[in-house]
Amino acid sequence: VQGFTYYTDINNVPQKKYDFVVLMNVLHEIDIDDWKRVFRNIYNALKDDGMLLFVETNRLTIGEQPYCKNGFLVLDENQIKELFKTTNTICSGDIEARNSKSHCCLIPKRFLNNVDNDSINRAIRDLARETFRKLEKYNERRHELLDNKKAVDEQTTREYAYYSQLYINAMLVMKDKKRFPDTPYEKIADFFDL
């Protein structure tokens, strides 16, 4: 069994050495302004036929504060396709372990250099749109349970909280006029007198 080599400086990582790079439950901890650089570095580390194994949680077991300015942003398969400008990701769906779920995608190296400001913005817009749709669905479920005098189950509550957090963080990112000059955030802010 070989040991692991740890790098503390990206400049020391060998180029075109690795068949796979695993990015597991980390993208939501990285500021979106750094996403292009991160994916370019992964691109450089991979062999020409290399792949990125992209895994992200899709449930919070407890509350979480990410270590970046943009807040907790977790992309699902549609947003990953937007981010990498492809329909060719290989997504396996949900992986369950210890009361948590993760989504797994395998992304060929050739798509990693597709990440740019436009693809990041499209992914974030899609995240806001899709999480809002999911919130509407969960809200209907909550109302149905309450109307039938039934308690809202813990899973529905957790998923509602998870999608609420994703939606709010996506909307807060979209208020950045430099990144999203065409987003009508002012209408939302005016509505709430912000």
mmCIF file of C-alpha atoms in Angstrom, residues 19-160:
data_model
loop_
_atom_site.group_PDB
_atom_site.id
_atom_site.type_symbol
_atom_site.label_atom_id
_atom_site.label_comp_id
_atom_site.label_asym_id
_atom_site.label_seq_id
_atom_site.Cartn_x
_atom_site.Cartn_y
_atom_site.Cartn_z
ATOM 1 C CA ASP A 19 -6.283 9.590 -13.437
ATOM 2 C CA PHE A 20 -8.874 10.899 -10.959
ATOM 3 C CA VAL A 21 -9.277 13.847 -8.660
ATOM 4 C CA VAL A 22 -11.950 13.610 -5.980
ATOM 5 C CA LEU A 23 -13.706 16.794 -4.940
ATOM 6 C CA MET A 24 -15.878 15.619 -2.064
ATOM 7 C CA ASN A 25 -18.125 17.933 -0.066
ATOM 8 C CA VAL A 26 -15.790 20.852 -0.629
ATOM 9 C CA LEU A 27 -17.107 23.055 -3.464
ATOM 10 C CA HIS A 28 -19.716 24.622 -1.166
ATOM 11 C CA GLU A 29 -16.791 25.718 1.051
ATOM 12 C CA ILE A 30 -15.052 27.586 -1.806
ATOM 13 C CA ASP A 31 -15.961 31.134 -2.777
ATOM 14 C CA ILE A 32 -17.504 31.209 -6.263
ATOM 15 C CA ASP A 33 -14.881 33.773 -7.290
ATOM 16 C CA ASP A 34 -12.321 30.954 -6.912
ATOM 17 C CA TRP A 35 -14.237 28.229 -8.777
ATOM 18 C CA LYS A 36 -12.566 28.918 -12.150
ATOM 19 C CA ARG A 37 -9.099 28.696 -10.601
ATOM 20 C CA VAL A 38 -9.939 25.510 -8.694
ATOM 21 C CA PHE A 39 -11.207 23.720 -11.795
ATOM 22 C CA ARG A 40 -8.237 24.916 -13.881
ATOM 23 C CA ASN A 41 -5.879 23.512 -11.231
ATOM 24 C CA ILE A 42 -7.715 20.189 -11.257
ATOM 25 C CA TYR A 43 -7.580 20.225 -15.067
ATOM 26 C CA ASN A 44 -3.809 20.715 -14.941
ATOM 27 C CA ALA A 45 -3.314 17.867 -12.453
ATOM 28 C CA LEU A 46 -5.293 15.324 -14.489
ATOM 29 C CA LYS A 47 -3.943 13.138 -17.274
ATOM 30 C CA ASP A 48 -5.508 13.843 -20.673
ATOM 31 C CA ASP A 49 -8.134 11.115 -20.156
ATOM 32 C CA GLY A 50 -8.557 11.954 -16.451
ATOM 33 C CA MET A 51 -11.812 12.466 -14.624
ATOM 34 C CA LEU A 52 -13.108 14.565 -11.759
ATOM 35 C CA LEU A 53 -15.219 12.660 -9.257
ATOM 36 C CA PHE A 54 -17.509 15.377 -7.930
ATOM 37 C CA VAL A 55 -19.428 14.563 -4.746
ATOM 38 C CA GLU A 56 -21.568 17.002 -2.781
ATOM 39 C CA THR A 57 -23.914 16.499 0.133
ATOM 40 C CA ASN A 58 -27.550 17.129 -0.574
ATOM 41 C CA ARG A 59 -28.788 17.189 2.982
ATOM 42 C CA LEU A 60 -27.737 18.969 6.124
ATOM 43 C CA THR A 61 -27.659 16.778 9.193
ATOM 44 C CA ILE A 62 -27.045 19.851 11.358
ATOM 45 C CA GLY A 63 -26.735 23.541 10.582
ATOM 46 C CA GLU A 64 -23.570 24.547 8.795
ATOM 47 C CA GLN A 65 -21.652 27.748 8.228
ATOM 48 C CA PRO A 66 -19.424 27.521 5.153
ATOM 49 C CA TYR A 67 -15.977 29.067 5.067
ATOM 50 C CA CYS A 68 -16.603 31.379 2.133
ATOM 51 C CA LYS A 69 -18.351 34.671 1.430
ATOM 52 C CA ASN A 70 -21.160 33.307 -0.729
ATOM 53 C CA GLY A 71 -22.682 30.954 1.810
ATOM 54 C CA PHE A 72 -23.668 27.345 1.421
ATOM 55 C CA LEU A 73 -24.267 26.621 -2.298
ATOM 56 C CA VAL A 74 -24.689 22.990 -3.318
ATOM 57 C CA LEU A 75 -25.160 22.218 -6.999
ATOM 58 C CA ASP A 76 -27.280 19.335 -8.226
ATOM 59 C CA GLU A 77 -26.926 17.543 -11.552
ATOM 60 C CA ASN A 78 -28.593 20.308 -13.606
ATOM 61 C CA GLN A 79 -26.397 23.032 -12.122
ATOM 62 C CA ILE A 80 -23.291 20.883 -12.597
ATOM 63 C CA LYS A 81 -24.162 20.540 -16.272
ATOM 64 C CA GLU A 82 -24.599 24.330 -16.494
ATOM 65 C CA LEU A 83 -21.311 24.915 -14.692
ATOM 66 C CA PHE A 84 -19.314 22.668 -17.027
ATOM 67 C CA LYS A 85 -21.372 23.523 -20.143
ATOM 68 C CA THR A 86 -22.137 19.911 -20.900
ATOM 69 C CA THR A 87 -24.864 17.319 -20.989
ATOM 70 C CA ASN A 88 -22.281 14.543 -20.732
ATOM 71 C CA THR A 89 -21.726 14.307 -16.987
ATOM 72 C CA ILE A 90 -22.154 10.854 -15.580
ATOM 73 C CA CYS A 91 -24.212 11.240 -12.429
ATOM 74 C CA SER A 92 -24.970 8.242 -10.288
ATOM 75 C CA GLY A 93 -27.598 9.882 -8.144
ATOM 76 C CA ASP A 94 -27.748 9.717 -4.391
ATOM 77 C CA ILE A 95 -25.308 7.858 -2.180
ATOM 78 C CA GLU A 96 -26.538 7.299 1.358
ATOM 79 C CA ALA A 97 -24.262 6.957 4.369
ATOM 80 C CA ARG A 98 -24.753 7.708 8.061
ATOM 81 C CA ASN A 99 -28.043 9.627 7.764
ATOM 82 C CA SER A 100 -26.734 11.793 4.987
ATOM 83 C CA LYS A 101 -27.009 11.828 1.231
ATOM 84 C CA SER A 102 -24.525 12.884 -1.381
ATOM 85 C CA HIS A 103 -24.810 13.320 -5.117
ATOM 86 C CA CYS A 104 -22.010 11.942 -7.260
ATOM 87 C CA CYS A 105 -20.953 12.955 -10.790
ATOM 88 C CA LEU A 106 -18.022 11.913 -12.931
ATOM 89 C CA ILE A 107 -16.790 14.750 -15.154
ATOM 90 C CA PRO A 108 -14.258 14.226 -17.972
ATOM 91 C CA LYS A 109 -11.225 16.516 -17.900
ATOM 92 C CA ARG A 110 -12.126 18.197 -21.174
ATOM 93 C CA PHE A 111 -15.119 19.921 -19.528
ATOM 94 C CA LEU A 112 -13.215 21.420 -16.585
ATOM 95 C CA ASN A 113 -11.889 24.362 -18.624
ATOM 96 C CA ASN A 114 -15.458 25.276 -19.593
ATOM 97 C CA VAL A 115 -16.047 26.913 -16.206
ATOM 98 C CA ASP A 116 -16.248 30.693 -16.614
ATOM 99 C CA ASN A 117 -18.228 33.557 -15.095
ATOM 100 C CA ASP A 118 -21.145 32.947 -17.448
ATOM 101 C CA SER A 119 -21.418 29.232 -16.619
ATOM 102 C CA ILE A 120 -21.097 29.965 -12.884
ATOM 103 C CA ASN A 121 -23.870 32.570 -13.148
ATOM 104 C CA ARG A 122 -26.122 30.166 -15.085
ATOM 105 C CA ALA A 123 -25.553 27.488 -12.436
ATOM 106 C CA ILE A 124 -26.404 29.899 -9.601
ATOM 107 C CA ARG A 125 -29.536 31.156 -11.398
ATOM 108 C CA ASP A 126 -30.651 27.583 -11.971
ATOM 109 C CA LEU A 127 -29.959 26.788 -8.307
ATOM 110 C CA ALA A 128 -32.211 29.678 -7.211
ATOM 111 C CA ARG A 129 -34.955 28.643 -9.652
ATOM 112 C CA GLU A 130 -34.856 24.933 -8.750
ATOM 113 C CA THR A 131 -34.628 25.429 -4.990
ATOM 114 C CA PHE A 132 -37.617 27.783 -5.147
ATOM 115 C CA ARG A 133 -39.606 25.089 -6.994
ATOM 116 C CA LYS A 134 -38.608 22.537 -4.355
ATOM 117 C CA LEU A 135 -39.577 24.933 -1.575
ATOM 118 C CA GLU A 136 -43.007 25.335 -3.137
ATOM 119 C CA LYS A 137 -43.377 21.541 -3.204
ATOM 120 C CA TYR A 138 -42.280 21.171 0.432
ATOM 121 C CA ASN A 139 -44.511 24.030 1.489
ATOM 122 C CA GLU A 140 -47.495 22.292 -0.141
ATOM 123 C CA ARG A 141 -46.550 19.092 1.716
ATOM 124 C CA ARG A 142 -46.331 20.960 5.033
ATOM 125 C CA HIS A 143 -49.739 22.589 4.454
ATOM 126 C CA GLU A 144 -51.277 19.247 3.518
ATOM 127 C CA LEU A 145 -49.994 17.668 6.726
ATOM 128 C CA LEU A 146 -51.107 20.609 8.840
ATOM 129 C CA ASP A 147 -54.562 20.684 7.186
ATOM 130 C CA ASN A 148 -54.959 17.000 8.080
ATOM 131 C CA LYS A 149 -53.845 17.735 11.648
ATOM 132 C CA LYS A 150 -50.684 15.660 11.213
ATOM 133 C CA ALA A 151 -47.232 16.603 12.410
ATOM 134 C CA VAL A 152 -44.705 17.594 9.775
ATOM 135 C CA ASP A 153 -42.145 14.806 9.662
ATOM 136 C CA GLU A 154 -38.483 15.448 10.415
ATOM 137 C CA GLN A 155 -37.310 14.649 6.875
ATOM 138 C CA THR A 156 -39.681 17.210 5.338
ATOM 139 C CA THR A 157 -38.573 19.769 7.914
ATOM 140 C CA ARG A 158 -34.868 19.163 7.266
ATOM 141 C CA GLU A 159 -35.253 19.243 3.499
ATOM 142 C CA TYR A 160 -37.323 22.418 3.702
#
